[in-house]
Amino acid sequence: MSSQHDAARKAEENLKSFSQSLDVNELSAAVLRGEKKALAQAITLVESTRLDHADSAAGVIAQCLPHSGRSIRIGITGVPGVGKSTFIDVFGMHLIRLGKKVAVLAIDPTSQISKGSILGDKTRMNELAAHEQAFIRPSPSSETLGGVARKTRETIILCEAAGYDVILVETVGVGQSETAVHQMTDFFLLLMLAGAGDQLQGIKRGIMEMCDAMVITKADGDNIKAARFAKAEYTGALHLFPPKESGWIPQVEMTSATERRGLSEVWQMICDFERWMKDRDLFEAHRREQDIHWFHETIREKIIYSFYHDPSNISRIAAAESDIRAGKVTPFKAASNI
Ligand code: GDP
């Protein structure tokens, strides 16, 4: 975790010296040439909360946007310990062997609390992190999920502009961040453990309902039998959910990251999905619908921000709070007064 801190401090320092001579055109051109250092700097710029960075960040995004979009964006979630980082490490390497450039991003809104994200940590994905054709970036830290999500969406654009054609967005399957990842990816993959107690209770129903595929991890050794059983069980369970609008039926695969098995099956499934969506003109349409979602999300964020930062509201809110504490007014009445 301290290495995470060091990395963040280094990036901040790099950006400081860099922003003195910041040339948006130069930086954008370097990103488009696929230079990793420039990509990292551009992301740091996007993540920066400094007001003087906002314009430069917007400039870089604007120049990269026309060169983005040519990738498959894959969301990956699952409870801690399910094997996400091990899977991403070997799956990413599998894709690189197929000639792909792979970017791994992470969304972890808890990183603000834990002061350092464990998701997307390079030390968790040793082989991939060392590879020339891979780019790994931990979760941006921000106070709000909305802030983290916006930064990650912009980072996807930058990675695509830099030529990464598979974008893996990782998140922990415990909170609301899955919904955000689902809303920014084309394909949503849920990793599941076999035989972990009550089979269908481990993960919330809503998350199972969102997924385009499920992968039973650690299907090796003594665990193979349980994995086969879980595969049958989940295949049945997925059929009980309302059908997806696209008509796509979520599938269940088994993998062993340690034995590198099941990887080509998972990739084949993702390619089938892409074909399925493109044949029906749904692939781009789905992304445009996501844009609409983020449009409204951004409006909501901005309204809330400007409401709570308006000086006259700040004093009125403080006064209302003390009235509520003193039992002089109900919270609903106080809110509607403001
Ligand atoms: P994460 O918290 O979801 O990122 O999970 P990790 O990738 O860190 O894996 C959690 C544990 O499961 C580690 O001890 C891994 O070595 C182990 N693990 C991961 N993948 C496999 C696998 O395919 N087979 C087996 N047997 N163990 C695995």
mmCIF file of C-alpha atoms and ligand atoms in Angstrom:
data_model
loop_
_atom_site.group_PDB
_atom_site.id
_atom_site.type_symbol
_atom_site.label_atom_id
_atom_site.label_comp_id
_atom_site.label_asym_id
_atom_site.label_seq_id
_atom_site.Cartn_x
_atom_site.Cartn_y
_atom_site.Cartn_z
ATOM 1 C CA MET A 1 0.000 0.000 0.000
ATOM 2 C CA SER A 2 2.877 2.357 0.706
ATOM 3 C CA SER A 3 4.227 1.637 -2.771
ATOM 4 C CA GLN A 4 0.836 2.795 -3.994
ATOM 5 C CA HIS A 5 1.345 6.020 -2.066
ATOM 6 C CA ASP A 6 4.816 6.488 -3.441
ATOM 7 C CA ALA A 7 3.505 5.980 -6.956
ATOM 8 C CA ALA A 8 0.762 8.557 -6.439
ATOM 9 C CA ARG A 9 3.251 11.069 -5.027
ATOM 10 C CA LYS A 10 5.643 10.457 -7.894
ATOM 11 C CA ALA A 11 2.877 10.980 -10.444
ATOM 12 C CA GLU A 12 1.877 14.206 -8.711
ATOM 13 C CA GLU A 13 5.511 15.417 -8.735
ATOM 14 C CA ASN A 14 5.926 14.464 -12.373
ATOM 15 C CA LEU A 15 2.841 16.409 -13.198
ATOM 16 C CA LYS A 16 4.045 19.454 -11.280
ATOM 17 C CA SER A 17 7.244 19.756 -13.252
ATOM 18 C CA PHE A 18 5.393 18.755 -16.346
ATOM 19 C CA SER A 19 2.571 21.289 -15.988
ATOM 20 C CA GLN A 20 5.058 24.156 -15.984
ATOM 21 C CA SER A 21 5.713 23.374 -19.615
ATOM 22 C CA LEU A 22 2.382 21.799 -20.404
ATOM 23 C CA ASP A 23 1.623 21.654 -24.059
ATOM 24 C CA VAL A 24 -1.721 20.041 -24.697
ATOM 25 C CA ASN A 25 -0.986 19.399 -28.381
ATOM 26 C CA GLU A 26 2.342 17.777 -27.634
ATOM 27 C CA LEU A 27 0.890 15.602 -24.896
ATOM 28 C CA SER A 28 -2.059 14.519 -27.036
ATOM 29 C CA ALA A 29 0.235 13.650 -29.936
ATOM 30 C CA ALA A 30 2.410 11.529 -27.635
ATOM 31 C CA VAL A 31 -0.675 9.726 -26.293
ATOM 32 C CA LEU A 32 -1.802 9.031 -29.864
ATOM 33 C CA ARG A 33 1.648 7.630 -30.638
ATOM 34 C CA GLY A 34 1.013 5.181 -27.811
ATOM 35 C CA GLU A 35 3.727 6.465 -25.484
ATOM 36 C CA LYS A 36 2.998 5.021 -22.056
ATOM 37 C CA LYS A 37 4.629 7.855 -20.133
ATOM 38 C CA ALA A 38 2.466 10.411 -21.918
ATOM 39 C CA LEU A 39 -0.615 8.276 -21.327
ATOM 40 C CA ALA A 40 0.177 8.109 -17.607
ATOM 41 C CA GLN A 41 0.663 11.883 -17.498
ATOM 42 C CA ALA A 42 -2.573 12.529 -19.364
ATOM 43 C CA ILE A 43 -4.446 10.324 -16.880
ATOM 44 C CA THR A 44 -2.841 12.126 -13.941
ATOM 45 C CA LEU A 45 -4.012 15.367 -15.525
ATOM 46 C CA VAL A 46 -7.569 14.037 -15.840
ATOM 47 C CA GLU A 47 -7.469 12.845 -12.225
ATOM 48 C CA SER A 48 -6.039 16.093 -10.902
ATOM 49 C CA THR A 49 -8.326 18.245 -8.783
ATOM 50 C CA ARG A 50 -6.334 21.408 -9.514
ATOM 51 C CA LEU A 51 -8.480 23.954 -11.309
ATOM 52 C CA ASP A 52 -5.631 25.017 -13.589
ATOM 53 C CA HIS A 53 -5.405 21.422 -14.838
ATOM 54 C CA ALA A 54 -9.062 21.152 -15.796
ATOM 55 C CA ASP A 55 -8.731 23.067 -19.085
ATOM 56 C CA SER A 56 -5.641 21.138 -20.160
ATOM 57 C CA ALA A 57 -7.356 17.860 -19.296
ATOM 58 C CA ALA A 58 -10.396 18.843 -21.346
ATOM 59 C CA GLY A 59 -8.075 19.777 -24.226
ATOM 60 C CA VAL A 60 -6.324 16.407 -24.218
ATOM 61 C CA ILE A 61 -9.642 14.544 -24.007
ATOM 62 C CA ALA A 62 -11.006 16.566 -26.927
ATOM 63 C CA GLN A 63 -8.009 15.675 -29.084
ATOM 64 C CA CYS A 64 -8.139 12.010 -28.129
ATOM 65 C CA LEU A 65 -11.891 11.547 -28.455
ATOM 66 C CA PRO A 66 -11.968 11.179 -32.273
ATOM 67 C CA HIS A 67 -9.399 8.374 -31.941
ATOM 68 C CA SER A 68 -11.216 6.511 -29.194
ATOM 69 C CA GLY A 69 -13.942 3.891 -29.210
ATOM 70 C CA ARG A 70 -12.154 1.148 -31.126
ATOM 71 C CA SER A 71 -11.902 -1.344 -28.324
ATOM 72 C CA ILE A 72 -13.903 -3.822 -26.370
ATOM 73 C CA ARG A 73 -14.525 -2.607 -22.831
ATOM 74 C CA ILE A 74 -14.891 -5.444 -20.356
ATOM 75 C CA GLY A 75 -16.064 -4.978 -16.764
ATOM 76 C CA ILE A 76 -14.836 -7.572 -14.259
ATOM 77 C CA THR A 77 -16.207 -7.968 -10.765
ATOM 78 C CA GLY A 78 -16.305 -10.511 -7.949
ATOM 79 C CA VAL A 79 -15.865 -10.688 -4.195
ATOM 80 C CA PRO A 80 -12.373 -10.220 -2.714
ATOM 81 C CA GLY A 81 -10.445 -13.470 -2.998
ATOM 82 C CA VAL A 82 -12.419 -14.816 -5.958
ATOM 83 C CA GLY A 83 -9.278 -14.502 -8.076
ATOM 84 C CA LYS A 84 -9.789 -11.277 -10.044
ATOM 85 C CA SER A 85 -6.185 -10.155 -10.202
ATOM 86 C CA THR A 86 -4.841 -13.630 -10.930
ATOM 87 C CA PHE A 87 -7.427 -14.042 -13.688
ATOM 88 C CA ILE A 88 -6.720 -10.602 -15.184
ATOM 89 C CA ASP A 89 -2.987 -11.316 -15.129
ATOM 90 C CA VAL A 90 -3.244 -14.563 -17.115
ATOM 91 C CA PHE A 91 -6.214 -13.500 -19.251
ATOM 92 C CA GLY A 92 -4.425 -10.289 -20.174
ATOM 93 C CA MET A 93 -1.333 -12.289 -21.159
ATOM 94 C CA HIS A 94 -3.529 -14.606 -23.228
ATOM 95 C CA LEU A 95 -4.911 -11.586 -25.111
ATOM 96 C CA ILE A 96 -1.443 -10.163 -25.659
ATOM 97 C CA ARG A 97 -0.426 -13.471 -27.237
ATOM 98 C CA LEU A 98 -3.390 -12.978 -29.589
ATOM 99 C CA GLY A 99 -1.837 -9.657 -30.615
ATOM 100 C CA LYS A 100 -3.912 -7.355 -28.426
ATOM 101 C CA LYS A 101 -2.851 -4.339 -26.398
ATOM 102 C CA VAL A 102 -4.442 -4.569 -22.960
ATOM 103 C CA ALA A 103 -5.247 -1.811 -20.479
ATOM 104 C CA VAL A 104 -6.379 -2.614 -16.935
ATOM 105 C CA LEU A 105 -8.222 0.078 -14.990
ATOM 106 C CA ALA A 106 -9.915 -0.146 -11.637
ATOM 107 C CA ILE A 107 -12.804 1.452 -9.819
ATOM 108 C CA ASP A 108 -12.548 1.388 -6.076
ATOM 109 C CA PRO A 109 -14.441 4.151 -4.309
ATOM 110 C CA THR A 110 -13.210 2.852 -0.956
ATOM 111 C CA SER A 111 -9.646 3.818 -1.804
ATOM 112 C CA GLN A 112 -10.264 7.241 -0.260
ATOM 113 C CA ILE A 113 -10.991 5.563 3.060
ATOM 114 C CA SER A 114 -8.288 2.914 2.934
ATOM 115 C CA LYS A 115 -5.806 5.498 1.581
ATOM 116 C CA GLY A 116 -4.610 3.471 -1.333
ATOM 117 C CA SER A 117 -6.382 1.136 -3.653
ATOM 118 C CA ILE A 118 -5.528 -2.519 -3.912
ATOM 119 C CA LEU A 119 -7.369 -2.856 -7.205
ATOM 120 C CA GLY A 120 -5.352 -2.508 -10.351
ATOM 121 C CA ASP A 121 -2.217 -2.693 -8.242
ATOM 122 C CA LYS A 122 0.696 -3.662 -10.418
ATOM 123 C CA THR A 123 2.112 -5.944 -7.789
ATOM 124 C CA ARG A 124 -0.999 -8.075 -8.079
ATOM 125 C CA MET A 125 -0.495 -8.598 -11.813
ATOM 126 C CA ASN A 126 3.178 -9.262 -12.147
ATOM 127 C CA GLU A 127 3.446 -10.758 -15.584
ATOM 128 C CA LEU A 128 1.056 -8.354 -17.246
ATOM 129 C CA ALA A 129 2.527 -5.299 -15.507
ATOM 130 C CA ALA A 130 5.942 -6.079 -16.926
ATOM 131 C CA HIS A 131 4.710 -6.442 -20.491
ATOM 132 C CA GLU A 132 5.261 -3.780 -23.127
ATOM 133 C CA GLN A 133 1.769 -4.299 -24.589
ATOM 134 C CA ALA A 134 -0.020 -3.828 -21.256
ATOM 135 C CA PHE A 135 -0.917 -0.733 -19.268
ATOM 136 C CA ILE A 136 -2.156 -0.972 -15.673
ATOM 137 C CA ARG A 137 -3.613 1.898 -13.709
ATOM 138 C CA PRO A 138 -5.029 1.711 -10.165
ATOM 139 C CA SER A 139 -8.295 3.339 -9.186
ATOM 140 C CA PRO A 140 -8.365 7.118 -9.059
ATOM 141 C CA SER A 141 -9.015 8.287 -5.536
ATOM 142 C CA SER A 142 -11.932 10.604 -5.142
ATOM 143 C CA GLU A 143 -14.493 11.416 -2.543
ATOM 144 C CA THR A 144 -17.414 10.290 -4.613
ATOM 145 C CA LEU A 145 -18.181 7.302 -6.782
ATOM 146 C CA GLY A 146 -19.392 9.788 -9.385
ATOM 147 C CA GLY A 147 -15.961 11.430 -9.426
ATOM 148 C CA VAL A 148 -14.165 8.092 -9.707
ATOM 149 C CA ALA A 149 -16.500 6.998 -12.484
ATOM 150 C CA ARG A 150 -16.050 10.167 -14.519
ATOM 151 C CA LYS A 151 -12.276 9.946 -14.277
ATOM 152 C CA THR A 152 -12.289 6.290 -15.271
ATOM 153 C CA ARG A 153 -14.510 6.968 -18.272
ATOM 154 C CA GLU A 154 -12.102 9.631 -19.467
ATOM 155 C CA THR A 155 -9.192 7.286 -18.832
ATOM 156 C CA ILE A 156 -10.871 4.701 -21.093
ATOM 157 C CA ILE A 157 -10.922 7.311 -23.877
ATOM 158 C CA LEU A 158 -7.222 8.068 -23.372
ATOM 159 C CA CYS A 159 -6.274 4.369 -23.378
ATOM 160 C CA GLU A 160 -8.241 3.747 -26.560
ATOM 161 C CA ALA A 161 -6.602 6.735 -28.232
ATOM 162 C CA ALA A 162 -3.235 5.247 -27.241
ATOM 163 C CA GLY A 163 -4.126 2.085 -29.146
ATOM 164 C CA TYR A 164 -5.276 -0.269 -26.389
ATOM 165 C CA ASP A 165 -7.898 -2.516 -27.920
ATOM 166 C CA VAL A 166 -9.016 -4.428 -24.861
ATOM 167 C CA ILE A 167 -9.910 -2.373 -21.784
ATOM 168 C CA LEU A 168 -10.475 -4.353 -18.587
ATOM 169 C CA VAL A 169 -12.208 -2.409 -15.814
ATOM 170 C CA GLU A 170 -11.974 -4.164 -12.472
ATOM 171 C CA THR A 171 -14.097 -3.557 -9.393
ATOM 172 C CA VAL A 172 -14.900 -5.310 -6.131
ATOM 173 C CA GLY A 173 -18.295 -6.983 -6.064
ATOM 174 C CA VAL A 174 -19.426 -5.560 -2.761
ATOM 175 C CA GLY A 175 -20.909 -2.119 -3.298
ATOM 176 C CA GLN A 176 -22.409 0.212 -5.846
ATOM 177 C CA SER A 177 -19.344 0.471 -8.010
ATOM 178 C CA GLU A 178 -20.468 -2.523 -10.118
ATOM 179 C CA THR A 179 -23.348 -0.472 -11.483
ATOM 180 C CA ALA A 180 -20.921 2.260 -12.514
ATOM 181 C CA VAL A 181 -18.629 -0.271 -14.204
ATOM 182 C CA HIS A 182 -21.596 -1.927 -15.902
ATOM 183 C CA GLN A 183 -22.570 1.492 -17.276
ATOM 184 C CA MET A 184 -19.158 2.113 -18.849
ATOM 185 C CA THR A 185 -18.371 -1.281 -20.351
ATOM 186 C CA ASP A 186 -19.651 -3.335 -23.283
ATOM 187 C CA PHE A 187 -19.442 -6.677 -21.532
ATOM 188 C CA PHE A 188 -19.837 -7.383 -17.837
ATOM 189 C CA LEU A 189 -18.141 -10.436 -16.387
ATOM 190 C CA LEU A 190 -18.887 -11.756 -12.921
ATOM 191 C CA LEU A 191 -16.317 -14.035 -11.303
ATOM 192 C CA MET A 192 -17.719 -16.578 -8.864
ATOM 193 C CA LEU A 193 -16.304 -19.137 -6.464
ATOM 194 C CA ALA A 194 -17.562 -22.681 -6.487
ATOM 195 C CA GLY A 195 -18.852 -24.225 -3.311
ATOM 196 C CA ALA A 196 -18.577 -21.084 -1.228
ATOM 197 C CA GLY A 197 -21.435 -21.835 1.135
ATOM 198 C CA ASP A 198 -24.902 -21.039 -0.034
ATOM 199 C CA GLN A 199 -24.370 -20.906 -3.770
ATOM 200 C CA LEU A 200 -26.624 -18.054 -4.728
ATOM 201 C CA GLN A 201 -26.230 -15.862 -1.665
ATOM 202 C CA GLY A 202 -22.624 -14.813 -2.116
ATOM 203 C CA ILE A 203 -23.344 -11.975 -4.448
ATOM 204 C CA LYS A 204 -26.329 -9.685 -4.761
ATOM 205 C CA ARG A 205 -29.062 -10.709 -7.127
ATOM 206 C CA GLY A 206 -28.906 -7.354 -8.911
ATOM 207 C CA ILE A 207 -25.281 -7.939 -9.865
ATOM 208 C CA MET A 208 -26.037 -11.403 -11.197
ATOM 209 C CA GLU A 209 -28.828 -9.888 -13.218
ATOM 210 C CA MET A 210 -26.449 -7.369 -14.798
ATOM 211 C CA CYS A 211 -23.809 -9.820 -15.949
ATOM 212 C CA ASP A 212 -23.308 -10.956 -19.547
ATOM 213 C CA ALA A 213 -21.318 -13.957 -18.397
ATOM 214 C CA MET A 214 -20.157 -15.696 -15.286
ATOM 215 C CA VAL A 215 -16.833 -17.363 -14.730
ATOM 216 C CA ILE A 216 -16.324 -19.966 -12.034
ATOM 217 C CA THR A 217 -12.738 -19.438 -10.896
ATOM 218 C CA LYS A 218 -10.193 -21.876 -9.463
ATOM 219 C CA ALA A 219 -11.583 -24.867 -11.366
ATOM 220 C CA ASP A 220 -8.559 -27.014 -10.586
ATOM 221 C CA GLY A 221 -7.415 -29.758 -8.225
ATOM 222 C CA ASP A 222 -10.000 -30.843 -5.687
ATOM 223 C CA ASN A 223 -12.206 -27.956 -6.722
ATOM 224 C CA ILE A 224 -13.082 -29.231 -10.217
ATOM 225 C CA LYS A 225 -16.107 -31.204 -9.133
ATOM 226 C CA ALA A 226 -17.560 -28.279 -7.183
ATOM 227 C CA ALA A 227 -16.852 -25.978 -10.138
ATOM 228 C CA ARG A 228 -18.787 -28.241 -12.514
ATOM 229 C CA PHE A 229 -21.666 -28.354 -10.078
ATOM 230 C CA ALA A 230 -21.589 -24.545 -9.699
ATOM 231 C CA LYS A 231 -21.549 -24.121 -13.471
ATOM 232 C CA ALA A 232 -24.744 -26.169 -13.829
ATOM 233 C CA GLU A 233 -26.321 -24.404 -10.867
ATOM 234 C CA TYR A 234 -25.585 -20.877 -12.131
ATOM 235 C CA THR A 235 -26.539 -21.698 -15.699
ATOM 236 C CA GLY A 236 -29.945 -22.668 -14.333
ATOM 237 C CA ALA A 237 -30.122 -19.589 -12.104
ATOM 238 C CA LEU A 238 -29.305 -17.186 -14.952
ATOM 239 C CA HIS A 239 -32.232 -18.564 -16.927
ATOM 240 C CA LEU A 240 -34.577 -17.414 -14.190
ATOM 241 C CA PHE A 241 -33.749 -13.754 -14.708
ATOM 242 C CA PRO A 242 -35.740 -11.638 -17.157
ATOM 243 C CA PRO A 243 -34.227 -11.930 -20.656
ATOM 244 C CA LYS A 244 -31.923 -9.135 -21.791
ATOM 245 C CA GLU A 245 -33.263 -6.705 -24.388
ATOM 246 C CA SER A 246 -30.546 -7.730 -26.816
ATOM 247 C CA GLY A 247 -31.637 -11.360 -26.579
ATOM 248 C CA TRP A 248 -28.151 -12.347 -25.375
ATOM 249 C CA ILE A 249 -28.255 -15.230 -22.925
ATOM 250 C CA PRO A 250 -25.554 -14.979 -20.232
ATOM 251 C CA GLN A 251 -23.230 -17.961 -20.209
ATOM 252 C CA VAL A 252 -21.158 -19.655 -17.550
ATOM 253 C CA GLU A 253 -17.554 -20.789 -18.045
ATOM 254 C CA MET A 254 -14.976 -22.382 -15.741
ATOM 255 C CA THR A 255 -11.376 -21.238 -15.545
ATOM 256 C CA SER A 256 -8.207 -22.049 -13.722
ATOM 257 C CA ALA A 257 -5.856 -19.094 -13.721
ATOM 258 C CA THR A 258 -3.082 -21.093 -12.114
ATOM 259 C CA GLU A 259 -3.347 -23.827 -14.785
ATOM 260 C CA ARG A 260 -4.219 -21.290 -17.504
ATOM 261 C CA ARG A 261 -7.344 -23.159 -18.547
ATOM 262 C CA GLY A 262 -10.622 -21.785 -19.859
ATOM 263 C CA LEU A 263 -9.071 -18.540 -21.100
ATOM 264 C CA SER A 264 -9.711 -19.028 -24.815
ATOM 265 C CA GLU A 265 -13.297 -20.078 -24.027
ATOM 266 C CA VAL A 266 -13.870 -16.844 -22.131
ATOM 267 C CA TRP A 267 -12.382 -14.781 -24.952
ATOM 268 C CA GLN A 268 -14.448 -16.682 -27.541
ATOM 269 C CA MET A 269 -17.569 -15.916 -25.542
ATOM 270 C CA ILE A 270 -16.710 -12.194 -25.496
ATOM 271 C CA CYS A 271 -16.099 -12.234 -29.263
ATOM 272 C CA ASP A 272 -19.441 -14.014 -29.785
ATOM 273 C CA PHE A 273 -21.128 -11.352 -27.700
ATOM 274 C CA GLU A 274 -19.519 -8.551 -29.723
ATOM 275 C CA ARG A 275 -20.654 -10.217 -32.965
ATOM 276 C CA TRP A 276 -24.146 -10.722 -31.551
ATOM 277 C CA MET A 277 -24.459 -7.034 -30.641
ATOM 278 C CA LYS A 278 -22.905 -5.711 -33.853
ATOM 279 C CA ASP A 279 -25.076 -7.924 -36.066
ATOM 280 C CA ARG A 280 -28.106 -6.321 -34.443
ATOM 281 C CA ASP A 281 -26.718 -2.762 -34.517
ATOM 282 C CA LEU A 282 -26.796 -2.795 -30.731
ATOM 283 C CA PHE A 283 -23.104 -2.390 -29.934
ATOM 284 C CA GLU A 284 -22.831 1.344 -30.664
ATOM 285 C CA ALA A 285 -26.436 1.935 -29.616
ATOM 286 C CA HIS A 286 -25.604 0.518 -26.189
ATOM 287 C CA ARG A 287 -22.642 2.890 -25.863
ATOM 288 C CA ARG A 288 -24.819 5.865 -26.835
ATOM 289 C CA GLU A 289 -27.362 4.860 -24.184
ATOM 290 C CA GLN A 290 -24.517 4.786 -21.686
ATOM 291 C CA ASP A 291 -23.570 8.314 -22.792
ATOM 292 C CA ILE A 292 -27.121 9.434 -22.021
ATOM 293 C CA HIS A 293 -26.829 7.849 -18.584
ATOM 294 C CA TRP A 294 -23.570 9.688 -17.874
ATOM 295 C CA PHE A 295 -25.019 12.932 -19.199
ATOM 296 C CA HIS A 296 -27.740 12.799 -16.535
ATOM 297 C CA GLU A 297 -25.340 11.539 -13.885
ATOM 298 C CA THR A 298 -23.066 14.527 -14.544
ATOM 299 C CA ILE A 299 -25.963 16.978 -14.322
ATOM 300 C CA ARG A 300 -26.964 15.446 -10.990
ATOM 301 C CA GLU A 301 -23.403 15.671 -9.662
ATOM 302 C CA LYS A 302 -23.078 19.296 -10.732
ATOM 303 C CA ILE A 303 -26.421 20.311 -9.247
ATOM 304 C CA ILE A 304 -25.546 18.705 -5.930
ATOM 305 C CA TYR A 305 -22.084 20.264 -5.962
ATOM 306 C CA SER A 306 -23.286 23.772 -6.724
ATOM 307 C CA PHE A 307 -26.107 23.471 -4.195
ATOM 308 C CA TYR A 308 -23.818 22.485 -1.330
ATOM 309 C CA HIS A 309 -21.089 24.968 -2.271
ATOM 310 C CA ASP A 310 -23.357 27.988 -2.663
ATOM 311 C CA PRO A 311 -22.383 30.324 0.254
ATOM 312 C CA SER A 312 -25.978 31.327 1.005
ATOM 313 C CA ASN A 313 -27.052 27.675 1.087
ATOM 314 C CA ILE A 314 -24.188 26.764 3.406
ATOM 315 C CA SER A 315 -25.465 29.122 6.112
ATOM 316 C CA ARG A 316 -29.109 28.147 5.557
ATOM 317 C CA ILE A 317 -28.222 24.475 5.793
ATOM 318 C CA ALA A 318 -26.318 25.049 9.042
ATOM 319 C CA ALA A 319 -29.277 26.949 10.499
ATOM 320 C CA ALA A 320 -31.717 24.239 9.402
ATOM 321 C CA GLU A 321 -29.525 21.547 10.948
ATOM 322 C CA SER A 322 -29.598 23.218 14.346
ATOM 323 C CA ASP A 323 -33.378 23.661 14.104
ATOM 324 C CA ILE A 324 -33.743 19.968 13.290
ATOM 325 C CA ARG A 325 -31.485 19.017 16.211
ATOM 326 C CA ALA A 326 -33.536 21.214 18.536
ATOM 327 C CA GLY A 327 -36.689 19.490 17.316
ATOM 328 C CA LYS A 328 -38.139 22.780 16.014
ATOM 329 C CA VAL A 329 -38.751 21.507 12.522
ATOM 330 C CA THR A 330 -39.028 18.194 10.679
ATOM 331 C CA PRO A 331 -36.236 17.355 8.212
ATOM 332 C CA PHE A 332 -38.734 17.315 5.336
ATOM 333 C CA LYS A 333 -40.125 20.736 6.173
ATOM 334 C CA ALA A 334 -36.608 22.161 6.588
ATOM 335 C CA ALA A 335 -35.535 20.721 3.247
ATOM 336 C CA SER A 336 -38.482 22.098 1.377
ATOM 337 C CA ASN A 337 -37.951 25.534 2.999
ATOM 338 C CA ILE A 338 -34.455 25.621 1.532
HETATM 339 P P1 GDP B 1 -8.883 -11.090 -5.853
HETATM 340 O O1 GDP B 1 -8.946 -10.599 -4.461
HETATM 341 O O2 GDP B 1 -10.253 -11.340 -6.394
HETATM 342 O O3 GDP B 1 -8.071 -10.223 -6.768
HETATM 343 O O4 GDP B 1 -8.188 -12.543 -5.812
HETATM 344 P P2 GDP B 1 -6.682 -12.975 -6.108
HETATM 345 O O5 GDP B 1 -6.411 -12.999 -7.557
HETATM 346 O O6 GDP B 1 -5.780 -12.171 -5.266
HETATM 347 O O7 GDP B 1 -6.702 -14.494 -5.614
HETATM 348 C C1 GDP B 1 -7.041 -14.855 -4.305
HETATM 349 C C2 GDP B 1 -6.358 -16.167 -3.970
HETATM 350 O O8 GDP B 1 -6.826 -17.200 -4.815
HETATM 351 C C3 GDP B 1 -4.842 -16.129 -4.134
HETATM 352 O O9 GDP B 1 -4.274 -16.817 -3.064
HETATM 353 C C4 GDP B 1 -4.613 -16.860 -5.434
HETATM 354 O O10 GDP B 1 -3.371 -17.507 -5.474
HETATM 355 C C5 GDP B 1 -5.748 -17.865 -5.462
HETATM 356 N N1 GDP B 1 -6.132 -18.176 -6.858
HETATM 357 C C6 GDP B 1 -6.404 -17.308 -7.829
HETATM 358 N N2 GDP B 1 -6.695 -17.937 -8.977
HETATM 359 C C7 GDP B 1 -6.612 -19.255 -8.738
HETATM 360 C C8 GDP B 1 -6.800 -20.447 -9.530
HETATM 361 O O11 GDP B 1 -7.111 -20.410 -10.720
HETATM 362 N N3 GDP B 1 -6.647 -21.641 -8.891
HETATM 363 C C9 GDP B 1 -6.324 -21.720 -7.583
HETATM 364 N N4 GDP B 1 -6.197 -22.937 -7.063
HETATM 365 N N5 GDP B 1 -6.107 -20.650 -6.819
HETATM 366 C C10 GDP B 1 -6.244 -19.421 -7.361
#
